[in-house]
Structure formats: C-alpha cells, structure tokens
Short mmCIF file of C-alpha atoms in Angstrom, two decimals:
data_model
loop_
_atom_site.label_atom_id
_atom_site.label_comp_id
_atom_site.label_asym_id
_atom_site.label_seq_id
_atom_site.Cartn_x
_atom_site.Cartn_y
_atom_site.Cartn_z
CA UNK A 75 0.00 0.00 0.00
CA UNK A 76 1.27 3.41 -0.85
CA UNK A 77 -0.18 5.91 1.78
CA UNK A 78 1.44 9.53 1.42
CA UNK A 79 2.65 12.01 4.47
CA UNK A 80 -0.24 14.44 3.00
CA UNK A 81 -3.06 14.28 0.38
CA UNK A 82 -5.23 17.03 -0.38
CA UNK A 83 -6.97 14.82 -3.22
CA UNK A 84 -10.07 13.50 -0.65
CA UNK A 85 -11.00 16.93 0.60
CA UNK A 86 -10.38 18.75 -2.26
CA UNK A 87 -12.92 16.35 -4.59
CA UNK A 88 -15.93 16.89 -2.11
CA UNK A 89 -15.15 20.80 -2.74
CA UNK A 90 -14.13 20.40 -6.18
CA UNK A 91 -17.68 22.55 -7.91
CA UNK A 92 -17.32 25.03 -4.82
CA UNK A 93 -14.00 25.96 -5.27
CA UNK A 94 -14.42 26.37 -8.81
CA UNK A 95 -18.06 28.96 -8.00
CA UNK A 96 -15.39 30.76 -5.97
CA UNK A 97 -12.98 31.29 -8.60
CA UNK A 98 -15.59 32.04 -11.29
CA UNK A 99 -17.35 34.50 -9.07
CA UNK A 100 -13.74 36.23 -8.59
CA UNK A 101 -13.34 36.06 -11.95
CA UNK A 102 -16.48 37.85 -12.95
CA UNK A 103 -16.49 40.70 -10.44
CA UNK A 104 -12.77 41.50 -11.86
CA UNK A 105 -11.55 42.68 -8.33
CA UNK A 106 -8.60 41.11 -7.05
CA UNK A 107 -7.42 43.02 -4.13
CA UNK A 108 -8.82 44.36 -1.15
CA UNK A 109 -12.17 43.45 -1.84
CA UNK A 110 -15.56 41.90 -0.51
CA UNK A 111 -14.59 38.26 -1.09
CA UNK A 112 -11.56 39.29 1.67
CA UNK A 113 -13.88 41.42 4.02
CA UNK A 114 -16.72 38.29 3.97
CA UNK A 115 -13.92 35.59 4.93
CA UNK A 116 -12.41 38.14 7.55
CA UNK A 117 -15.57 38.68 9.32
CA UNK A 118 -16.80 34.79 8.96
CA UNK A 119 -13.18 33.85 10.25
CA UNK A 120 -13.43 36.09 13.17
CA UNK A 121 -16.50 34.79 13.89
CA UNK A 122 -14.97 31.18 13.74
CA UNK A 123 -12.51 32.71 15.96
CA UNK A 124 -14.37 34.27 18.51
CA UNK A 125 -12.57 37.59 18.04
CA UNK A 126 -13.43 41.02 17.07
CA UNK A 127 -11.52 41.25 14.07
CA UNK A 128 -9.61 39.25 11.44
CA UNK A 129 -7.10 40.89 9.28
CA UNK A 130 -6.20 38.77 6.34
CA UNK A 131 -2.25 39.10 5.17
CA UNK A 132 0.03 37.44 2.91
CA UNK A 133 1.21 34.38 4.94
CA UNK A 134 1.60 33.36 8.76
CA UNK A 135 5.08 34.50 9.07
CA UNK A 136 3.53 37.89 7.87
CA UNK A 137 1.08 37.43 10.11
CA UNK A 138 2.96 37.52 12.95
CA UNK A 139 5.50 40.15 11.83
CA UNK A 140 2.60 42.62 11.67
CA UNK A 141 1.09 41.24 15.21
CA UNK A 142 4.77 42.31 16.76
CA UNK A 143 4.91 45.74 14.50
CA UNK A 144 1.69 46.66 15.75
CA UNK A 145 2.21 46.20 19.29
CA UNK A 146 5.27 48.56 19.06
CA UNK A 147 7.95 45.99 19.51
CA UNK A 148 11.40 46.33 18.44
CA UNK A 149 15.04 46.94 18.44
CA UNK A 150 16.10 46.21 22.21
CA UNK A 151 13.02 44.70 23.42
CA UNK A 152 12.94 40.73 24.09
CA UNK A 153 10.26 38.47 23.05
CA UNK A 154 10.06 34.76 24.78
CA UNK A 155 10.04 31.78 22.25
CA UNK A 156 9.31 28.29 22.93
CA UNK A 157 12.63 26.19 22.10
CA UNK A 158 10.41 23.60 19.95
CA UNK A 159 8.90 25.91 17.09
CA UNK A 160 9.27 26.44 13.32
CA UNK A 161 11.23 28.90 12.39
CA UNK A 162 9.04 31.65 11.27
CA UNK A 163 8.30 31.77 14.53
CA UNK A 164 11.73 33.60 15.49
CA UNK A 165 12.12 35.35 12.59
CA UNK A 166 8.93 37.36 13.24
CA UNK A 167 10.91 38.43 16.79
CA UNK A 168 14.30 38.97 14.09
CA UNK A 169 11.97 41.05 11.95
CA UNK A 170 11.09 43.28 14.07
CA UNK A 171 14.60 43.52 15.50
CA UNK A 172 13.48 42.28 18.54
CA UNK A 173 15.55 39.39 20.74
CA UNK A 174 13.84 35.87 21.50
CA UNK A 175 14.46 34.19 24.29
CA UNK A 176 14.12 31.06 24.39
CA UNK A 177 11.89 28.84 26.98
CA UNK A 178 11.80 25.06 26.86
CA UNK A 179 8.65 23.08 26.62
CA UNK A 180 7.22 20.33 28.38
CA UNK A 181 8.65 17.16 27.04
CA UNK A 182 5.25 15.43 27.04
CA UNK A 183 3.02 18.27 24.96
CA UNK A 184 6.10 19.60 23.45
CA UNK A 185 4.45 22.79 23.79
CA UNK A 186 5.83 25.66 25.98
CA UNK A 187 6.53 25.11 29.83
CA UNK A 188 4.53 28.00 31.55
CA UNK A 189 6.68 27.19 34.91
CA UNK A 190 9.89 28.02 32.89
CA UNK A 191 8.67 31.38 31.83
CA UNK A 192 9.53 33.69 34.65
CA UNK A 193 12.71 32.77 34.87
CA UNK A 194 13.77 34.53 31.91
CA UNK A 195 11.70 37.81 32.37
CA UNK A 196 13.41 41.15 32.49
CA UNK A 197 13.05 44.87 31.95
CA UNK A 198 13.65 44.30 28.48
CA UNK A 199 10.62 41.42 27.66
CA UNK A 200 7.78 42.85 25.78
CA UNK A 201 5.38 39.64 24.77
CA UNK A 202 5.23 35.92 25.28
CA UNK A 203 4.88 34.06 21.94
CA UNK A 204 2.98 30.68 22.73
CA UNK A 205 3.05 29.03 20.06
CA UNK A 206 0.21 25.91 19.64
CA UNK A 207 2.26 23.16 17.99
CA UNK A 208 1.49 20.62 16.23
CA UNK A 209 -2.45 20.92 16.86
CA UNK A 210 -2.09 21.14 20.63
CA UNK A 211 -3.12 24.39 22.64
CA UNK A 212 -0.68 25.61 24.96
CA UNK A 213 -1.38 26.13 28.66
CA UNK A 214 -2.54 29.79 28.01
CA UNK A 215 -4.72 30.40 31.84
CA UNK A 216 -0.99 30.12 33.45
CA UNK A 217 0.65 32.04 30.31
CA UNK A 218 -1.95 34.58 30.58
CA UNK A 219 -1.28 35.40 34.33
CA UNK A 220 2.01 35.47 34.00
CA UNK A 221 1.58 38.35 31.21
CA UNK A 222 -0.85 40.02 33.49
CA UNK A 223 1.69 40.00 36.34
CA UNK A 224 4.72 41.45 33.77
CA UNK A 225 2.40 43.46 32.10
CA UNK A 226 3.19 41.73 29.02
CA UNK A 227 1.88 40.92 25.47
CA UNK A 228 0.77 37.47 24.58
CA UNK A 229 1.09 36.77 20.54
CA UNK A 230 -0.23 33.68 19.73
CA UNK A 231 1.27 31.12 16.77
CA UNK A 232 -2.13 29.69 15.66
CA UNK A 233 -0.51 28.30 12.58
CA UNK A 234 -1.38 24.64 13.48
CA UNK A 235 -4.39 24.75 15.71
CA UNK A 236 -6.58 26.28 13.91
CA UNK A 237 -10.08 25.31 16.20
CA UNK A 238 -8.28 23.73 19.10
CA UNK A 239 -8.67 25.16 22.42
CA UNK A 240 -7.83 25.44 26.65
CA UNK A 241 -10.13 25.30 28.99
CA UNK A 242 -12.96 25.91 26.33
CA UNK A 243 -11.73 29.44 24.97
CA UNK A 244 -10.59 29.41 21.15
CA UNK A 245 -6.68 29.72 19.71
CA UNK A 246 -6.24 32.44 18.40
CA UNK A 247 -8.62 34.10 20.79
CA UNK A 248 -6.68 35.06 24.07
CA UNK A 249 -3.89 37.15 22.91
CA UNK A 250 -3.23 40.84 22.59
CA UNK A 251 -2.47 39.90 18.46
CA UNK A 252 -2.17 36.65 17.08
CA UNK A 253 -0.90 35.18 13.90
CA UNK A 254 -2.00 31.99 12.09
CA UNK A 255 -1.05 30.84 8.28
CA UNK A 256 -3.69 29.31 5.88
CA UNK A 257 -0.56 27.12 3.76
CA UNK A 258 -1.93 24.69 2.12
CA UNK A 259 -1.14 21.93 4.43
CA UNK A 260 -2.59 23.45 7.50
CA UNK A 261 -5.77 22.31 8.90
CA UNK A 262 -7.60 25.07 7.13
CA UNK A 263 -5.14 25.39 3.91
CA UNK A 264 -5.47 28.03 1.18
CA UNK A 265 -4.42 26.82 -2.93
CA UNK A 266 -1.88 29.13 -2.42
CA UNK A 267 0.21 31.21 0.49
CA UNK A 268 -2.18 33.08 2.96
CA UNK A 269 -2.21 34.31 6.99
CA UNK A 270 -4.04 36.50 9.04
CA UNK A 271 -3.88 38.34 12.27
CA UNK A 272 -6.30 38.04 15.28
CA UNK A 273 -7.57 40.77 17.65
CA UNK A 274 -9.94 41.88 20.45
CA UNK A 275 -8.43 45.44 20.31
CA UNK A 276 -9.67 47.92 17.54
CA UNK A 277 -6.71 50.07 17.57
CA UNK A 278 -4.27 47.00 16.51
CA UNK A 279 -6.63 45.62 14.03
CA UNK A 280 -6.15 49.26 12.01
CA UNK A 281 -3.04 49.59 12.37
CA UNK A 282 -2.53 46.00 10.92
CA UNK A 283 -4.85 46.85 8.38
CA UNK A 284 -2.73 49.85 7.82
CA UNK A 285 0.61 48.04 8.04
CA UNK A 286 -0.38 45.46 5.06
CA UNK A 287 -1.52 48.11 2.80
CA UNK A 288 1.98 50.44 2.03
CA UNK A 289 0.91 51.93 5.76
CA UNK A 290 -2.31 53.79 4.09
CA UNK A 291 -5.82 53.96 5.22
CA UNK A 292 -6.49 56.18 2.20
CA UNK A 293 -5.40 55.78 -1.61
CA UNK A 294 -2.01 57.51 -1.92
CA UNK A 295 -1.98 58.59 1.62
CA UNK A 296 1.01 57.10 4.07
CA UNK A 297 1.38 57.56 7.24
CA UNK A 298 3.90 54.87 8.17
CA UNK A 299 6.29 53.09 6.52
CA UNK A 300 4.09 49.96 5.64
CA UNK A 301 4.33 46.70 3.47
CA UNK A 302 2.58 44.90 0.83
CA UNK A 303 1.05 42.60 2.57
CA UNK A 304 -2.31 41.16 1.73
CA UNK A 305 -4.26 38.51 1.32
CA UNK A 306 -5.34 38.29 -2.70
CA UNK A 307 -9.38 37.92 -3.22
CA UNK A 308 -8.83 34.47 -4.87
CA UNK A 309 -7.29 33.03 -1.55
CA UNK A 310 -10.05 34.40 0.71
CA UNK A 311 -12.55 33.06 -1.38
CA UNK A 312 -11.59 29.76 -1.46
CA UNK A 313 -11.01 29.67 2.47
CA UNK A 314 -14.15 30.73 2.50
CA UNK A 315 -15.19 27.26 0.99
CA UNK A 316 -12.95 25.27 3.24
CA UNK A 317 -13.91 27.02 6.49
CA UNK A 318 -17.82 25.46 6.21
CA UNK A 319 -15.77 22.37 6.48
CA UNK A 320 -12.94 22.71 8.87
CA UNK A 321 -15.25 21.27 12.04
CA UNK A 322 -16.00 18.46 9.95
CA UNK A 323 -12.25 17.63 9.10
CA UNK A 324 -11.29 18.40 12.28
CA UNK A 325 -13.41 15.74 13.47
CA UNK A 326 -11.74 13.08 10.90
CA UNK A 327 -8.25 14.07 12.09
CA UNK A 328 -9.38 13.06 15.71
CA UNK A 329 -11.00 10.23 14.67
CA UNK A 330 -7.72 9.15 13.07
CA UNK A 331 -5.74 10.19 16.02
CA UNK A 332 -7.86 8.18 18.15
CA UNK A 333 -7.39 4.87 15.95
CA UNK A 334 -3.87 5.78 16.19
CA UNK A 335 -3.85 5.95 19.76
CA UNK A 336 -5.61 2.75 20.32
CA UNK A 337 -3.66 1.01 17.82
CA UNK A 338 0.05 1.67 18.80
CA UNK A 339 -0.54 2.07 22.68
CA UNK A 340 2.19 -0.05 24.22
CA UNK A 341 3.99 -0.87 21.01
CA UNK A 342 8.21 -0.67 21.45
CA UNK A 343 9.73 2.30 22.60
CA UNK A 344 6.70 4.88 21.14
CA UNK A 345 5.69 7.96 22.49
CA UNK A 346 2.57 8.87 21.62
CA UNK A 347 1.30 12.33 21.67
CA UNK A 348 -0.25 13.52 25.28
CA UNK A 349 -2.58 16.28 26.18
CA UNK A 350 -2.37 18.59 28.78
CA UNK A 351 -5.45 18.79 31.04
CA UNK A 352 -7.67 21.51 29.55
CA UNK A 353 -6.02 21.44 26.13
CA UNK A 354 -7.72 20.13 23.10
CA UNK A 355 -5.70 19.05 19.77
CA UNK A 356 -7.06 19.15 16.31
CA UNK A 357 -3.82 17.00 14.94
CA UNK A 358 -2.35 18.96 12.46
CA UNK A 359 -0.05 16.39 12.77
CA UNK A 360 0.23 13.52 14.37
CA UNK A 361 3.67 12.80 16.24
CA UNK A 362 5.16 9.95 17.78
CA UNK A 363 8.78 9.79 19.30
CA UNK A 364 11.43 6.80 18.87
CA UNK A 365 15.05 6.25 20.08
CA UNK A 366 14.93 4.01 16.46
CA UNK A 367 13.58 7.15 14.66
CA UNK A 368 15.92 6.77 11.13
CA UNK A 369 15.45 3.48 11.27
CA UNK A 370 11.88 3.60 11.66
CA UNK A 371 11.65 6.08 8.89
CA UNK A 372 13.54 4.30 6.59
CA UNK A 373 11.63 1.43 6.97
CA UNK A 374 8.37 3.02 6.86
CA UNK A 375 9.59 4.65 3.29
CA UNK A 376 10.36 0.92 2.12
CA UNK A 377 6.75 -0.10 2.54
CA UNK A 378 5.12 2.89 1.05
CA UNK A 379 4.57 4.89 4.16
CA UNK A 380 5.50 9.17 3.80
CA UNK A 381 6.62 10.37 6.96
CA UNK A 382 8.43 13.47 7.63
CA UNK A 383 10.53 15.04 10.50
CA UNK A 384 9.12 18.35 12.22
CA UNK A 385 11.58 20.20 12.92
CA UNK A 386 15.11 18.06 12.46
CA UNK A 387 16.83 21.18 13.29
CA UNK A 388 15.76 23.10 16.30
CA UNK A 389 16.14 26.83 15.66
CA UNK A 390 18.91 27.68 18.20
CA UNK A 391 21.30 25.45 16.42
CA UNK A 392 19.93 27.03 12.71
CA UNK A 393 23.24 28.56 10.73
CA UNK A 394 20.96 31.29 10.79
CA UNK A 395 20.88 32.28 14.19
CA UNK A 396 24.33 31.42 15.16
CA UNK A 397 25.47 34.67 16.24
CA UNK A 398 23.25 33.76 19.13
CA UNK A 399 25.90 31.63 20.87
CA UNK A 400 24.08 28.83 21.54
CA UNK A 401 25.65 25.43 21.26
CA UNK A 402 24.28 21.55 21.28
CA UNK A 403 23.16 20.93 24.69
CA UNK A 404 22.16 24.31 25.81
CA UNK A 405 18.40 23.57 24.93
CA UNK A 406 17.78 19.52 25.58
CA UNK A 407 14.31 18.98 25.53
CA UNK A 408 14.14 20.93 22.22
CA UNK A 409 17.31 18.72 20.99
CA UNK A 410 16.03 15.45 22.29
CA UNK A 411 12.12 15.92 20.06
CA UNK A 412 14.08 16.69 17.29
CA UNK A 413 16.78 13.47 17.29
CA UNK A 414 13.48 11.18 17.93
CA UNK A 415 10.26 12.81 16.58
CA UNK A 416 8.71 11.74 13.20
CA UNK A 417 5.32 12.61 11.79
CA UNK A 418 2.88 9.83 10.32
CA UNK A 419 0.11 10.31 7.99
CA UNK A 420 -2.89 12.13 8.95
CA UNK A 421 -5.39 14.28 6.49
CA UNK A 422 -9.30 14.41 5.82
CA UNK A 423 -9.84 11.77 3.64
CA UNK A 424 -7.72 8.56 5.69
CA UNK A 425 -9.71 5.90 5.78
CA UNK A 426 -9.61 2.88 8.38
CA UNK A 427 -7.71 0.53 6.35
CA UNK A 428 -4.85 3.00 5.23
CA UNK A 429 -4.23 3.87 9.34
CA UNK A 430 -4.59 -0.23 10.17
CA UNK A 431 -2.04 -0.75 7.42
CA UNK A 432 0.33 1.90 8.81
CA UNK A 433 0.19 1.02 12.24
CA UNK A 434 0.45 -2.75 11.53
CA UNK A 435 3.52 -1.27 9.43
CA UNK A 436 5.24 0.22 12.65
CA UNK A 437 4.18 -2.77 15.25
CA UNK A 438 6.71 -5.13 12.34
CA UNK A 439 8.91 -3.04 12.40
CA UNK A 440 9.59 -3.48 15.84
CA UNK A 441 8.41 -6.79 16.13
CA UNK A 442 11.44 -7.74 13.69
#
C-alpha cells in the first residue's frame, strides 16, 4: 500500500464545484485586491474565531511580523520563544529587530513550559509568543497570568491549531495579536500562500490593516512606513469554501488520532502524543517519538509509508541564528524531540484501512 505524508486529493474532490463557484465569481467581479470576497472571509473567520476582528495578510510568518509591529515591539526589546517551534516563529521576533528568548517546553506536549517562563523575564521582555504546535493548545490560563503579572503581550502562533482550544476558549482568541497561516497543508489550507492576524483590540486591528496596505488607510496617503502585505481575493474566497468544512475535518483528524492511539498504545519504545489537562488538539499532525527514529523512517519509506521530521533542526542550532551563541546541549528537551520525533500520515480523507495498514507497518517493524 502506498499511503502519502499528505493528500489534499479526498478533501479537495468533495469541494471540487465550490471551489471552482469561488474562482468564477472572482473572476467575474474583476476585483482582485482588497475586496468583498476578503472582508466576507475576515468577518466569517473572526467569527470562527471568537474575536473582534480578522485581518487577512500574505502568509503566517507575515502574520505575525505585523502582530509584533503593531504592538510597538522592536530593536532592544525581548520576546520569549518556545525552544520547539518552526522557524518563522523567530524570525517574526528577528523582523522586528526584537531578541527571542528562548523557553523550553514540556517534554510530554512539546508545547511551551509556563513554569519556565519567569525565569527569563526582564526589563527588556515585551510579549510571550505561545506558540500551539502541532495541533495542541498551549497552557494559556498560566501564560496569561504570568503576562498580566509582567504586564506583558501574549502573541499567539495559531498556525497549526486552527479550532483547538484550553479550557474551552478558542486559539487564536486570548492574545493581545495573534498570527496563524492558511498554507496549504494546514488544517484550514489556502491553494496558495495566505495568513491573518487576530484581535480583540480595535486600535491593533487598524493599524494592521494599515501596516499590510503600504501603511495607508487612504489611496495615496502614508502615514507609516508599511508593506505589501495582503491577502489576494482568490485566496479568501476559497477559504471561504474550506472554512464550512474545517469542524468536519477536524473531526476526521481526531477520529484518526484516536485509531492511532488505540492502535500503537504499548507498542516498542513509542511515544505517543499527550494532552495537557484543559487542552484540546485538532492533529495537524500527528507525532510519535522513537530512540529508532531513522530506522523507523527508513523502513516506513520501504513499505510505502510518507513520513516526515518536524523540525530536524531546532532553531537555536539554525546557521541562521548562530550569532546567538548557543551550542548543542544548551536547549535539551528541544534537541532530544528533534533526534526522535517523526510525523505519520494524517489528512481528511484517511480511511480505516490506510491507518490499520500503517500502524500494523510500525508494530513489524519493531516486532522484527
């Protein structure tokens, strides 16, 4: 059986004559820019999101550039990163000119440890950058109160948990600004790059708005140095199409987790993904942990099975950021998910016999 990482073929065939309506209708109203198609899926997202406002932008690492900008962060201030993140999460902070600091994460939810947070605060730390990885939400009543107590910014990274939430409250919902990216491997994926900004607070939603538009409110009028950074008509409208849908994939992905769960429980040396009490996860991905992990990837590959490795590389040891000073072994935890984590098939459109095959797949591999 040949069973891909990722397949967009399932979902996108039930939405196949929608998506195509979408682009026609684009195509006939001959606006492509800053138009309704954008303002409907902005409104309808925030909605989704239980937020004010929704600001659509170019992509998530956008997205969270403009969250920072907008808060008036910058050169000498210090943002706190979890250790275990993608990379546009850091280069938002590096944007900005900003330092991140970097927090470790619970080795269990890989997602940022709130009791390693104060440790690191100073008279230079502006915001707290939680970001929700791989599908799980991040402890955000204890990151909250510690941003209360420091009088801090929270900026959440809702690029992969797009519906999850804590202690029934939204991602993407309890921050001061928070990004989220609409690639088209996310839970809710665009045909194309796309992001957008979160907000409770008026005054950051127009100066976002501002900040992706050349820093004009009017045509030809600038009155800060801005960027071109929107979201294009054709993107919003088809998100528009996939967002009537995201519950209901949402709801295959934990069905699939679940089969996963009860299927691998207890086999060799896996780690299965754990939640933290309150937390939901909508399994953007679905991530087990190995001591055998090359091995196990290799021989996955050999019998059809696409995995892939998120993140091989954590950040802090990235040639890019090396004039940080960090070495191997400053950061464990972070070092220790990336030498043993690997990623297994999970999208809408997995049916029973394709997770039975993979998981009967991983219990020979250790049974030889």
């Amino acid at each position: 059986m040949k069973i891909p990482f990722l397949n967009f073929a399932d979902s996108h065939l039930q939405i196949k004559s929608e998506l195509e309506a979408a682009f026609s209708n684009v195509l006939s109203y001959n606006w492509f820019v800053l138009g309704k198609e954008l303002e409907a899926f902005e409104t309808e997202y925030a909605v989704y999101n239980s937020v004010n406002s929704c600001i659509g932008v170019s992509n998530g690492l956008d997205a969270l550039h403009l969250a920072l900008r907008a808060l008036g962060i910058g050169e000498g201030d210090e943002v706190i990163v979890p250790s275990n993140t993608y990379i546009a999460t850091v280069l938002a902070v590096s944007y900005v000119g900003a330092k991140p600091v970097i927090v470790e994460p619970r080795l269990g939810t890989y997602n940022l440890n709130p009791d390693l947070v104060e440790a690191v605060i100073t008279n230079r730390t502006k915001a707290i950058m939680p970001v929700h990885l791989y599908g799980q939400a991040c402890e955000m009543t204890a990151i909250q109160q510690i941003a209360k107590k420091y009088n801090l910014f929270i900026v959440e990274d809702n690029a992969q948990a797009q519906g999850a939430s804590y202690n029934g409250r939204i991602t993407g919902s309890w921050g001061d600004a928070n990004g989220t990216s609409f690639y088209p491997g996310k839970n809710l994926g665009a045909l194309g790059d796309a992001g957008a900004v979160t907000t409770n607070d008026t005054e950051i939603s127009r100066k976002i708005k501002m900040l992706r538009n050349y820093g004009s409110e009017k045509k030809y009028f600038n009155e800060v140095v801005g960027y071109n950074m929107r979201l294009d008509e054709l993107q919003a409208a088809f998100l528009r199409v996939k967002l009537k849908r995201l519950k209901e994939w949402t709801n295959e992905r934990m069905g699939i987790a679940s089969l996963y769960n009860s299927e691998l429980q207890g086999v060799g040396d896996l780690v299965l993904p754990q939640i933290a009490e309150g937390a939901t996860h909508v399994y953007h991905l679905y991530v087990i942990r190995t001591k055998k992990r090359d091995a196990l990837q290799q021989y996955l590959t050999d019998h059809g099975v696409g995995t892939v490795i998120h993140y091989p590389i954590p950040f802090h040891l990235q040639e890019a950021y090396v004039s940080m000073g960090y070495k191997k072994g400053d950061f464990p935890i972070a070092e220790e998910i990336a030498s043993t984590c690997l990623s297994i098939p999970i999208w809408p459109g997995m049916n029973k016999s394709q997770v039975l095959y993979i998981s009967k797949t991983l219990k020979k591999f250790y049974n030889n």
